[in-house]
GROMACS .gro file of C-alpha atoms in nm:
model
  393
    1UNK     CA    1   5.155   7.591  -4.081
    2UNK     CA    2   5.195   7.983  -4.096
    3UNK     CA    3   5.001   8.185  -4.338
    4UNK     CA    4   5.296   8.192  -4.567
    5UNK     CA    5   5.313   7.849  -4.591
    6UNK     CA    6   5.683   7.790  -4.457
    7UNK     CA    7   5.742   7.605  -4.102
    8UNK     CA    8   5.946   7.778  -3.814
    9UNK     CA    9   6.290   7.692  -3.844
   10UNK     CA   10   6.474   7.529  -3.491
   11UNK     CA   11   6.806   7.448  -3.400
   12UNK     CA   12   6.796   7.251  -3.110
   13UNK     CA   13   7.158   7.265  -2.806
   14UNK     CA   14   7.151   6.922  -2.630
   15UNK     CA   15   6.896   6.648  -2.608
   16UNK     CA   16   7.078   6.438  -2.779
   17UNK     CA   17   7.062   6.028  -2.813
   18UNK     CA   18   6.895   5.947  -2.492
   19UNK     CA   19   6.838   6.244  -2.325
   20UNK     CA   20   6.462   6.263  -2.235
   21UNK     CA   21   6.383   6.565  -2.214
   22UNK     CA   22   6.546   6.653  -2.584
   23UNK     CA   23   6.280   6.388  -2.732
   24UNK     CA   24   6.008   6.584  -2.549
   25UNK     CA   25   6.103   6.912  -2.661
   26UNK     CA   26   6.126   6.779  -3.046
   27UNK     CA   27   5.797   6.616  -2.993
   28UNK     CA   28   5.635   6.892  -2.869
   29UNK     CA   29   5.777   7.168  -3.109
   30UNK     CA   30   5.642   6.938  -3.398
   31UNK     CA   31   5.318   6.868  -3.295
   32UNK     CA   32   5.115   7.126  -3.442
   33UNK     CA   33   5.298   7.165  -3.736
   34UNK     CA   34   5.413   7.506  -3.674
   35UNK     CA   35   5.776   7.431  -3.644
   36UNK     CA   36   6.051   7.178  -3.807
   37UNK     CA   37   6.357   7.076  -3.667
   38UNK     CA   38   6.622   7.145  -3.926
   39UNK     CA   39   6.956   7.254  -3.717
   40UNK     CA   40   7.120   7.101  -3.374
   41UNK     CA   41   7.441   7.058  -3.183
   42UNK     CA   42   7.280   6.751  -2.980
   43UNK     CA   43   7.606   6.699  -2.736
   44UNK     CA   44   7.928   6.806  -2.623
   45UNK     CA   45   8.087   6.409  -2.763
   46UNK     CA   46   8.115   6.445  -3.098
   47UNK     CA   47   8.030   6.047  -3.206
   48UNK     CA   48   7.640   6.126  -2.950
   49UNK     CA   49   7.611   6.436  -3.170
   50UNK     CA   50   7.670   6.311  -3.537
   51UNK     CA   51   7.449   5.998  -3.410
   52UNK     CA   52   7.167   6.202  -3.288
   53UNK     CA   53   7.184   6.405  -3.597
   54UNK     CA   54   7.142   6.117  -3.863
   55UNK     CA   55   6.897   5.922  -3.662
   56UNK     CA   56   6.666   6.252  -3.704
   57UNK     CA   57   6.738   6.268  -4.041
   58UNK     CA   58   6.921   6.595  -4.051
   59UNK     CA   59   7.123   6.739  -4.321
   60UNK     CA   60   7.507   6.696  -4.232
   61UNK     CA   61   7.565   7.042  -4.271
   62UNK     CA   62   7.327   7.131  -4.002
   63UNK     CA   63   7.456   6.886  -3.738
   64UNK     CA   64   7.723   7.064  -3.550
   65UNK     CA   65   7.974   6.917  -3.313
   66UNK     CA   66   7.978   7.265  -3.132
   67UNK     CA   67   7.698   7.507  -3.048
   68UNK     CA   68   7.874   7.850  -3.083
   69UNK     CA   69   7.954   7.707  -3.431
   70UNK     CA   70   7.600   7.676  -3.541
   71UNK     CA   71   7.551   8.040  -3.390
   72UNK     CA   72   7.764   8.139  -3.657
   73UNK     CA   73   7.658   7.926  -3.934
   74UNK     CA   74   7.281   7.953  -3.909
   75UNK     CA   75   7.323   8.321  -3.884
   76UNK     CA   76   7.468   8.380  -4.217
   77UNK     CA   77   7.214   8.179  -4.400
   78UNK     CA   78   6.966   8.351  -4.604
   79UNK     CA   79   6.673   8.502  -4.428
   80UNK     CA   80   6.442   8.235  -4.560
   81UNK     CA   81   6.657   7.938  -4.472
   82UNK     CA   82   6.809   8.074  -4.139
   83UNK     CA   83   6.649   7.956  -3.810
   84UNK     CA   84   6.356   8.132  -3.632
   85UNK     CA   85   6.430   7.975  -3.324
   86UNK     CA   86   6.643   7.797  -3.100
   87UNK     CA   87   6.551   7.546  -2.839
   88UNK     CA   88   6.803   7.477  -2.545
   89UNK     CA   89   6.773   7.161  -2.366
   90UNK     CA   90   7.116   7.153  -2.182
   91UNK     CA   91   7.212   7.133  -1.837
   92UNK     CA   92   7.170   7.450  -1.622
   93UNK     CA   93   7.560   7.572  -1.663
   94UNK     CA   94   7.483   7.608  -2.036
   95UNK     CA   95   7.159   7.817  -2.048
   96UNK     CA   96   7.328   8.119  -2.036
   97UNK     CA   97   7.624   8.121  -2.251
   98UNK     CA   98   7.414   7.924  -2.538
   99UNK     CA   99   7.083   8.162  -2.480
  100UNK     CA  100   7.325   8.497  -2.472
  101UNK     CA  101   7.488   8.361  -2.824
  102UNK     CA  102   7.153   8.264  -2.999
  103UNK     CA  103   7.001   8.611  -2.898
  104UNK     CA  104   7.305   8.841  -3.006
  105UNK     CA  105   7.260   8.631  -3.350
  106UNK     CA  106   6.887   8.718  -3.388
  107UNK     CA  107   6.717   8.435  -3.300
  108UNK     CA  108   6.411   8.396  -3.078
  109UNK     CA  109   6.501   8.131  -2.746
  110UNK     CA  110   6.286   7.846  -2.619
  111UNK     CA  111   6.450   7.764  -2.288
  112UNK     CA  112   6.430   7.481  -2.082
  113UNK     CA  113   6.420   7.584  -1.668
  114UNK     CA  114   6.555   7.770  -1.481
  115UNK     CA  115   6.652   8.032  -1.710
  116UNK     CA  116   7.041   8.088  -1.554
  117UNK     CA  117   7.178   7.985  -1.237
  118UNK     CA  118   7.288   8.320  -1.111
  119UNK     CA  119   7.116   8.658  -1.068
  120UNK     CA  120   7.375   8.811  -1.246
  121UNK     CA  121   7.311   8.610  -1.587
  122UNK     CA  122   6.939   8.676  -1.567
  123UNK     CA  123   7.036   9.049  -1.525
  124UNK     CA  124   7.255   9.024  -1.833
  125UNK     CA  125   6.984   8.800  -2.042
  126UNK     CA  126   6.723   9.022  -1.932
  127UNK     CA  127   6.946   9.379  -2.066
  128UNK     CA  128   7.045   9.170  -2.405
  129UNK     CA  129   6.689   9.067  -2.469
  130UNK     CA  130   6.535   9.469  -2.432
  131UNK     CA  131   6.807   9.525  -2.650
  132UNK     CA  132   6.762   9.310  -2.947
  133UNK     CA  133   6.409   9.281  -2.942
  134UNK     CA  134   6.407   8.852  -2.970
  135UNK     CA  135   6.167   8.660  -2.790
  136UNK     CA  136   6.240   8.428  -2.489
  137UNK     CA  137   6.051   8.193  -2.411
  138UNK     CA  138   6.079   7.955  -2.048
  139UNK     CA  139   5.993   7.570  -2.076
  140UNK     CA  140   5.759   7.587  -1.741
  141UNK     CA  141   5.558   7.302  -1.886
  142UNK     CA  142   5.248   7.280  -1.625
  143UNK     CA  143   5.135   7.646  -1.778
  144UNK     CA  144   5.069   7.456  -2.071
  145UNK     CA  145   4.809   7.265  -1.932
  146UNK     CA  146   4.427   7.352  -2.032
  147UNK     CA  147   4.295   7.343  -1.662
  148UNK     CA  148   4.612   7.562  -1.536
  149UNK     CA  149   4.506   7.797  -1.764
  150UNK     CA  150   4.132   7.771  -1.659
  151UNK     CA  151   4.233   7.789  -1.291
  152UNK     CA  152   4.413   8.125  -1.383
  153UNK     CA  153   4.116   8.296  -1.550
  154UNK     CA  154   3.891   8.181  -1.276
  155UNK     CA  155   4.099   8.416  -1.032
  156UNK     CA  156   4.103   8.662  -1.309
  157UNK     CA  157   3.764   8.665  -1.293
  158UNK     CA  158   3.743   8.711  -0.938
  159UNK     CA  159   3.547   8.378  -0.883
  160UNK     CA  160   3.745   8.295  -0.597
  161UNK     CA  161   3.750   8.630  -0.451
  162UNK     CA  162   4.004   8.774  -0.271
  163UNK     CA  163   4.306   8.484  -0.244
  164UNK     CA  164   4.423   8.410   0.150
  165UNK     CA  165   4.600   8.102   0.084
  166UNK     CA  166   4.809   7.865  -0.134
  167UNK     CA  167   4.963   7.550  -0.121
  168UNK     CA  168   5.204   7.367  -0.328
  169UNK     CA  169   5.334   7.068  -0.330
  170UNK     CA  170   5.579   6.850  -0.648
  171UNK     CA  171   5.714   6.529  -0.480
  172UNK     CA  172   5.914   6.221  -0.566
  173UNK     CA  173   6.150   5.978  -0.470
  174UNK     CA  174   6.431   5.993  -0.682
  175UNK     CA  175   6.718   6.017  -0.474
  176UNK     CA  176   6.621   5.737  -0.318
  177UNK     CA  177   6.738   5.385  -0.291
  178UNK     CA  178   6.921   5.246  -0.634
  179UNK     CA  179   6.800   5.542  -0.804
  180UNK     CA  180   6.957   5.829  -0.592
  181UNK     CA  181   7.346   5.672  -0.701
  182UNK     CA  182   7.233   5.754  -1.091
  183UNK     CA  183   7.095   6.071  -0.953
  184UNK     CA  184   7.429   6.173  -0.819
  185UNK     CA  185   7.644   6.052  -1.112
  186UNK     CA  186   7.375   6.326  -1.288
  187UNK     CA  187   7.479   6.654  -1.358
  188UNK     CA  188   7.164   6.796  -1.116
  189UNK     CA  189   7.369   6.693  -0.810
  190UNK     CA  190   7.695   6.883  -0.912
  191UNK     CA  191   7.661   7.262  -0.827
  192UNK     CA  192   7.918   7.359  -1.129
  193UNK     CA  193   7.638   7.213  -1.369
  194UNK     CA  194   7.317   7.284  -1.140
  195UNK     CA  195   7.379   7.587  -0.941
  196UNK     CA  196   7.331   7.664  -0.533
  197UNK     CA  197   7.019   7.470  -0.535
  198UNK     CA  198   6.956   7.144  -0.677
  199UNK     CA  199   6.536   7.031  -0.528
  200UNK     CA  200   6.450   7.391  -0.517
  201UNK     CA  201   6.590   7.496  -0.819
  202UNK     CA  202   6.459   7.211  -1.022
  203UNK     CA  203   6.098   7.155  -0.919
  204UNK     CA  204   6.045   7.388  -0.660
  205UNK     CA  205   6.094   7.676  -0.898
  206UNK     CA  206   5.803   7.522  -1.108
  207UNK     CA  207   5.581   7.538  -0.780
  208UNK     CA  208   5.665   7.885  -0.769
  209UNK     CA  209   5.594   7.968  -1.128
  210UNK     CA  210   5.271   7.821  -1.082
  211UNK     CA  211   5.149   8.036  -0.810
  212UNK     CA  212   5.286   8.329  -1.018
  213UNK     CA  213   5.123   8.224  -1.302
  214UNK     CA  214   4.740   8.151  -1.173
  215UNK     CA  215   4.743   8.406  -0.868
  216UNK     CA  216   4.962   8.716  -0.977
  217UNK     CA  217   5.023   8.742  -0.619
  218UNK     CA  218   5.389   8.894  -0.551
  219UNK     CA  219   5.567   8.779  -0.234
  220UNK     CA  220   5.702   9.001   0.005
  221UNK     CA  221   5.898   8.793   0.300
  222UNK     CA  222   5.988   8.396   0.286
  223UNK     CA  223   6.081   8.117   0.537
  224UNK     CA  224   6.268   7.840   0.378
  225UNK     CA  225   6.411   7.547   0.537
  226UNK     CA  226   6.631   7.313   0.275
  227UNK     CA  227   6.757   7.007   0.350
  228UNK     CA  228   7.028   6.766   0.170
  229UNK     CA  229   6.983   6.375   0.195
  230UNK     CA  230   7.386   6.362   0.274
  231UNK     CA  231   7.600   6.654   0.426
  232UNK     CA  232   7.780   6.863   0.156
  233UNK     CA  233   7.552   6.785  -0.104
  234UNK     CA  234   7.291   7.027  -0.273
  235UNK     CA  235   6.933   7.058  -0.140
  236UNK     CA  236   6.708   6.767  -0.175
  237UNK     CA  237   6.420   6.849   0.004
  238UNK     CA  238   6.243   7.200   0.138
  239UNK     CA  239   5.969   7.334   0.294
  240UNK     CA  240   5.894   7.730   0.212
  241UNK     CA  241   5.663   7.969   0.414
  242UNK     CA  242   5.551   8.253   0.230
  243UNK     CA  243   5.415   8.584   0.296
  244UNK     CA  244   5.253   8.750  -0.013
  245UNK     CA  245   5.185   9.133  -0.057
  246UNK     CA  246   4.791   9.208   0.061
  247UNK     CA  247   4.815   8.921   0.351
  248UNK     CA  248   4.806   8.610   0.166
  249UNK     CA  249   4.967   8.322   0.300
  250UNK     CA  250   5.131   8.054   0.109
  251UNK     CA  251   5.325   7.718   0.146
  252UNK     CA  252   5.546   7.529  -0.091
  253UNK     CA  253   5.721   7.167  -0.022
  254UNK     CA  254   5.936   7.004  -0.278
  255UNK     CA  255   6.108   6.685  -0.189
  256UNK     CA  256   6.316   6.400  -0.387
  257UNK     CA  257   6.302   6.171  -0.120
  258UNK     CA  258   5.954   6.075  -0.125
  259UNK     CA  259   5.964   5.695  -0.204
  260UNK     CA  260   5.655   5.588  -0.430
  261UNK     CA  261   5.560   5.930  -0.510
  262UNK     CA  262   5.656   6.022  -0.910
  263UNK     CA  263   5.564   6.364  -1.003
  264UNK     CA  264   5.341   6.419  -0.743
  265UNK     CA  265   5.294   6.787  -0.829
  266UNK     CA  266   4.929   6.925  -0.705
  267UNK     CA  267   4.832   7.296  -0.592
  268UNK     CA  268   4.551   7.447  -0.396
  269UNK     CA  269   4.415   7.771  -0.397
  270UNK     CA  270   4.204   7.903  -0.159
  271UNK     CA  271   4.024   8.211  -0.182
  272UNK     CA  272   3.703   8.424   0.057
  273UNK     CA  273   3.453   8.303  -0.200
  274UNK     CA  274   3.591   7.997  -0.337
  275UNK     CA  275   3.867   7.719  -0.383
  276UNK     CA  276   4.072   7.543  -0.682
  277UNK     CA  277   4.275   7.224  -0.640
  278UNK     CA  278   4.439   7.053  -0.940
  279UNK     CA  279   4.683   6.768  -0.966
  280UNK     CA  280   4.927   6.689  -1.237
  281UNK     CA  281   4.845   6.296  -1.229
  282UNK     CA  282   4.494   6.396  -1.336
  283UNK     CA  283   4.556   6.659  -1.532
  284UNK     CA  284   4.193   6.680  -1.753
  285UNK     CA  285   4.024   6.799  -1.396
  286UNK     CA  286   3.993   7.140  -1.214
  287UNK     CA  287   3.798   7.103  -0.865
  288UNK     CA  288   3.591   7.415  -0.831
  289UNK     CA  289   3.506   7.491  -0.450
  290UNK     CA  290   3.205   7.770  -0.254
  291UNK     CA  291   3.104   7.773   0.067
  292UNK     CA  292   2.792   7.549   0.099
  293UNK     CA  293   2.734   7.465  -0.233
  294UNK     CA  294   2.857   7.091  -0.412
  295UNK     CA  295   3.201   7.065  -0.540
  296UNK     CA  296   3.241   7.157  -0.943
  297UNK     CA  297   3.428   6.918  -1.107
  298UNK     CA  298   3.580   7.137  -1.430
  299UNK     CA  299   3.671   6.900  -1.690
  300UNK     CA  300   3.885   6.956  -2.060
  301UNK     CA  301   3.691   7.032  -2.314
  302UNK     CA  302   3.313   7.098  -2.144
  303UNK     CA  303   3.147   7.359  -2.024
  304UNK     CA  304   3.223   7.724  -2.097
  305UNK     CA  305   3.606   7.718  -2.029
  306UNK     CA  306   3.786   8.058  -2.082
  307UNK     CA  307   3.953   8.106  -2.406
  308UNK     CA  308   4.297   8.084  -2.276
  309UNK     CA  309   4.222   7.707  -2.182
  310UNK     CA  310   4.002   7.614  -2.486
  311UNK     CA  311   4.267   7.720  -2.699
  312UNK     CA  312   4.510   7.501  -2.508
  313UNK     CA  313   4.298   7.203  -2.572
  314UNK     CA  314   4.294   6.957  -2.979
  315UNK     CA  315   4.118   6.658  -2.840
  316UNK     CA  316   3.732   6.628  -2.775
  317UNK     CA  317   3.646   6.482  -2.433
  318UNK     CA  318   3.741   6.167  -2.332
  319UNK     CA  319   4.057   6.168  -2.517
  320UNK     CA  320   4.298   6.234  -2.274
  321UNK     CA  321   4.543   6.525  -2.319
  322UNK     CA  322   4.896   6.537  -2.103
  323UNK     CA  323   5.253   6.633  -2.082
  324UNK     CA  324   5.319   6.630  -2.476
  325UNK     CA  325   5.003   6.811  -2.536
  326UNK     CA  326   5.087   7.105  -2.253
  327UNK     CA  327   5.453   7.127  -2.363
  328UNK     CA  328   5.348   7.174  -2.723
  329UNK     CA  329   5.089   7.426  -2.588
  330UNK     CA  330   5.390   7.656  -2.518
  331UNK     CA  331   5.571   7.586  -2.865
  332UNK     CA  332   5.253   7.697  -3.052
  333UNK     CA  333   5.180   7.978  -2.852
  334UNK     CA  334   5.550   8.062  -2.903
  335UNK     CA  335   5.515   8.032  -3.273
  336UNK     CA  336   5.254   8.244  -3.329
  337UNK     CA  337   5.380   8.503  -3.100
  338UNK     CA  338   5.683   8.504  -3.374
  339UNK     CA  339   5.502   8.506  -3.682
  340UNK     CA  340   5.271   8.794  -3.559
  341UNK     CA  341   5.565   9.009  -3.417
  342UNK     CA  342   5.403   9.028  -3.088
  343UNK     CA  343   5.431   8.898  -2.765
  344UNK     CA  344   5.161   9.074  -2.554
  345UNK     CA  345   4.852   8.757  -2.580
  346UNK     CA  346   5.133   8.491  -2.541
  347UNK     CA  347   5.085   8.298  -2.218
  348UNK     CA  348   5.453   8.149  -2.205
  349UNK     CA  349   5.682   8.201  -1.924
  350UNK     CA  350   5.921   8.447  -2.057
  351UNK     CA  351   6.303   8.629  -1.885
  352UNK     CA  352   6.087   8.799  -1.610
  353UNK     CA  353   5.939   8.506  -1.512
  354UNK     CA  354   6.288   8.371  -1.533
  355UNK     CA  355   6.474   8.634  -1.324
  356UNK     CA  356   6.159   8.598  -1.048
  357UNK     CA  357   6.233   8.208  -1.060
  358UNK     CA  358   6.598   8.238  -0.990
  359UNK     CA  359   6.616   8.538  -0.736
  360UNK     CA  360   6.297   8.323  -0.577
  361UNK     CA  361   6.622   8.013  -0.562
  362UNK     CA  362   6.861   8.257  -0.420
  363UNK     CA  363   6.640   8.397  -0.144
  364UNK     CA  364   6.516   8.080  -0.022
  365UNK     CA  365   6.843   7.928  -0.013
  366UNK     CA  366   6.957   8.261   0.191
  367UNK     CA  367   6.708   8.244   0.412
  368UNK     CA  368   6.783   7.834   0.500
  369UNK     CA  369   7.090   7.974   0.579
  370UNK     CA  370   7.030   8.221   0.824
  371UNK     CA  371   6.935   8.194   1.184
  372UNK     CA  372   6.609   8.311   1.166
  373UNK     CA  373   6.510   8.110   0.844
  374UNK     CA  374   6.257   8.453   0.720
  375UNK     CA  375   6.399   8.648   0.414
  376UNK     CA  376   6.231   8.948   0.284
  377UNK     CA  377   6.208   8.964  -0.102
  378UNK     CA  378   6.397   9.237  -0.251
  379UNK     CA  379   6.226   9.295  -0.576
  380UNK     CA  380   5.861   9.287  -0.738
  381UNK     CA  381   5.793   8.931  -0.844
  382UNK     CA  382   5.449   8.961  -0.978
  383UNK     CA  383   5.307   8.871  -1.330
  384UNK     CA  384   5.128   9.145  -1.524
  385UNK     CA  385   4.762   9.047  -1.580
  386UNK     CA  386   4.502   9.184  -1.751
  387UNK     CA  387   4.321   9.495  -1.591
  388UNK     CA  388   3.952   9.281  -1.503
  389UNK     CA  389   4.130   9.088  -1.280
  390UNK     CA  390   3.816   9.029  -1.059
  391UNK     CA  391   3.856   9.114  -0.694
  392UNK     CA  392   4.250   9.016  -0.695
  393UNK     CA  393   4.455   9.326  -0.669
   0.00000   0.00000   0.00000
């Protein structure tokens, strides 16, 4: 609850009856009592919308059968009734029309990933938002997580030293077997809905917001190879070579195809004085590496964990912390970004990171394309990080 007393107000596009992420978002938002769902326009089908609406217990004047509608509605509330925020939780095609609308009506924008599906929309998001001075904020949940954030200050803090390597990895096996024909009825496998990438776009760009997000490191030159499970369909698989500004190396492999692996999503980096390796599936544990000495094991809620990750962290040890917990992470720090009018301390992924994420899409699927596979980057990609950022420069 904010010092005044009164909730954040959201208004939620898609996640209607059924949709999982939509339950995870709501979840999430309301976790920490910081925010209330009061608003939505749950689904394009008008009977999955009015359903979704009363089974949260909505008003019926807030449940809207179209989202440009409730744009225009919420906006001309009074100041103390109309919504803080918005939360979009649609397919990709939708991000930026319903993200454009909810900013040029004043209100801040939780988005789900990637931000757009072309360069040209992030341009245009990124122009509006410096504009009207609303905050956007980009659902990359893993940046959520306590020892993510713990891994990041370590680099900060130069504890690693000077980075030479990272490796990614997010795998599962999805669009395999029985599950690969619901896949494709999905809206992920049609590029109208998805955009030019489909594996890359959806978990690989998480991969590369992760690297981003602990390492600062910008890259300067890519190798991508993507590969589709059936000819003419969208990327299911890739393996990306990267060359990062300094001399770091780097390696990222998504796939969909990996039968028995579900959300296999673990990174490693490697540094001249030290290592970090953490893995989504045991998300409470940050391995700490140096030459010669015994492996650290860095758990939630011991030790002397940076402030970023203590602050990231409700339960006391031994009560595991997860998905939920991370995702409402970024809703909190979100909040209080709003209520305080300022953005600088808040740790969630905002348009830059979204405009690095999709030009990252765009260049590797270039660069599977041509015959050489290597694509230099054409922009700056790196995250601004505090000035005592140890040894990493």
């Amino acid at each position: 609850m904010g010092a005044d007393g009164r909730k954040l107000k959201m208004g939620m596009v898609g996640g209607g009856a059924g949709a999982f992420i939509g339950h995870v978002h709501r979840r999430a938002a309301e976790l920490d009592g910081e925010i209330e769902l009061v608003a939505g326009a749950f689904s394009s089908q008008p009977e999955k919308a009015q359903k979704s609406a009363q089974e949260l217990g909505l008003d019926p004047e807030r449940s809207y059968l179209d989202w440009s509608q409730m744009m225009i509605s919420e906006g001309t509330r009074p100041v103390d009734d109309r919504l803080d925020l918005v939360a979009i939780v649609t397919p990709n095609h939708l991000h930026f029309p319903v993200a454009k609308a909810a900013i040029e009506a004043g209100f801040h924008v939780m988005c789900e990933k990637p931000m757009v599906r072309t360069i040209e929309e992030a341009e245009t998001l990124c122009s509006l938002l410096e504009e009207r001075q609303v905050f956007f904020g980009l659902c990359h949940t893993y940046t959520g997580y306590p020892m993510i954030r713990q891994a990041r200050a370590l680099v900060q803090n130069g504890r690693l030293g000077r980075i030479n390597r990272v490796v990614v990895n997010y795998t599962h096996g999805n669009m395999v077997g029985v599950a690969a024909n619901e896949m494709r009825r999905r809206w992920r496998a049609d590029p109208e809905k998805s955009g030019i990438s489909n594996a890359m776009g959806d978990i690989g760009t998480h991969c590369h917001n992760l690297i981003s997000f602990i390492t600062n490191l910008s890259q300067s030159e890519i190798c991508a190879d993507l590969h589709a499970a059936q000819p003419g369909e969208l990327d299911n698989e890739g393996t990306v070579l990267v060359n990062f500004e300094g001399g770091a190396k780097g390696l990222i492999h998504v796939s969909q195809l990996c039968v028995g692996d579900v959300n296999n999503l673990w990174i490693k980096v490697h540094g001249d004085e030290g290592s970090i390796e953490w893995k989504q599936t045991e998300p409470e544990t940050l391995w700490f590496r140096q030459a010669g000495k015994p492996a650290s094991m860095i758990n939630r809620g011991f030790g002397d964990l940076s402030e970023e990750a203590s602050r990231a962290s409700r339960l006391p040890p031994g009560h595991p912390e997860g998905f939920i917990e991370a995702f409402a992470t970024l809703y909190a720090d979100f909040a209080k970004a709003i209520r305080s009018d300022d953005r600088s301390m808040c740790l969630v992924p905002d348009q830059k990171d979204g405009m690095r994420g999709i030009r990252f899409v765009h260049d590797c699927v270039a660069a599977s394309q041509s015959p050489t596979k290597w694509h230099a980057i054409a922009i700056e990609q790196a995250v601004t990080l505090p000035k005592e950022n140890g040894k990493q420069t």
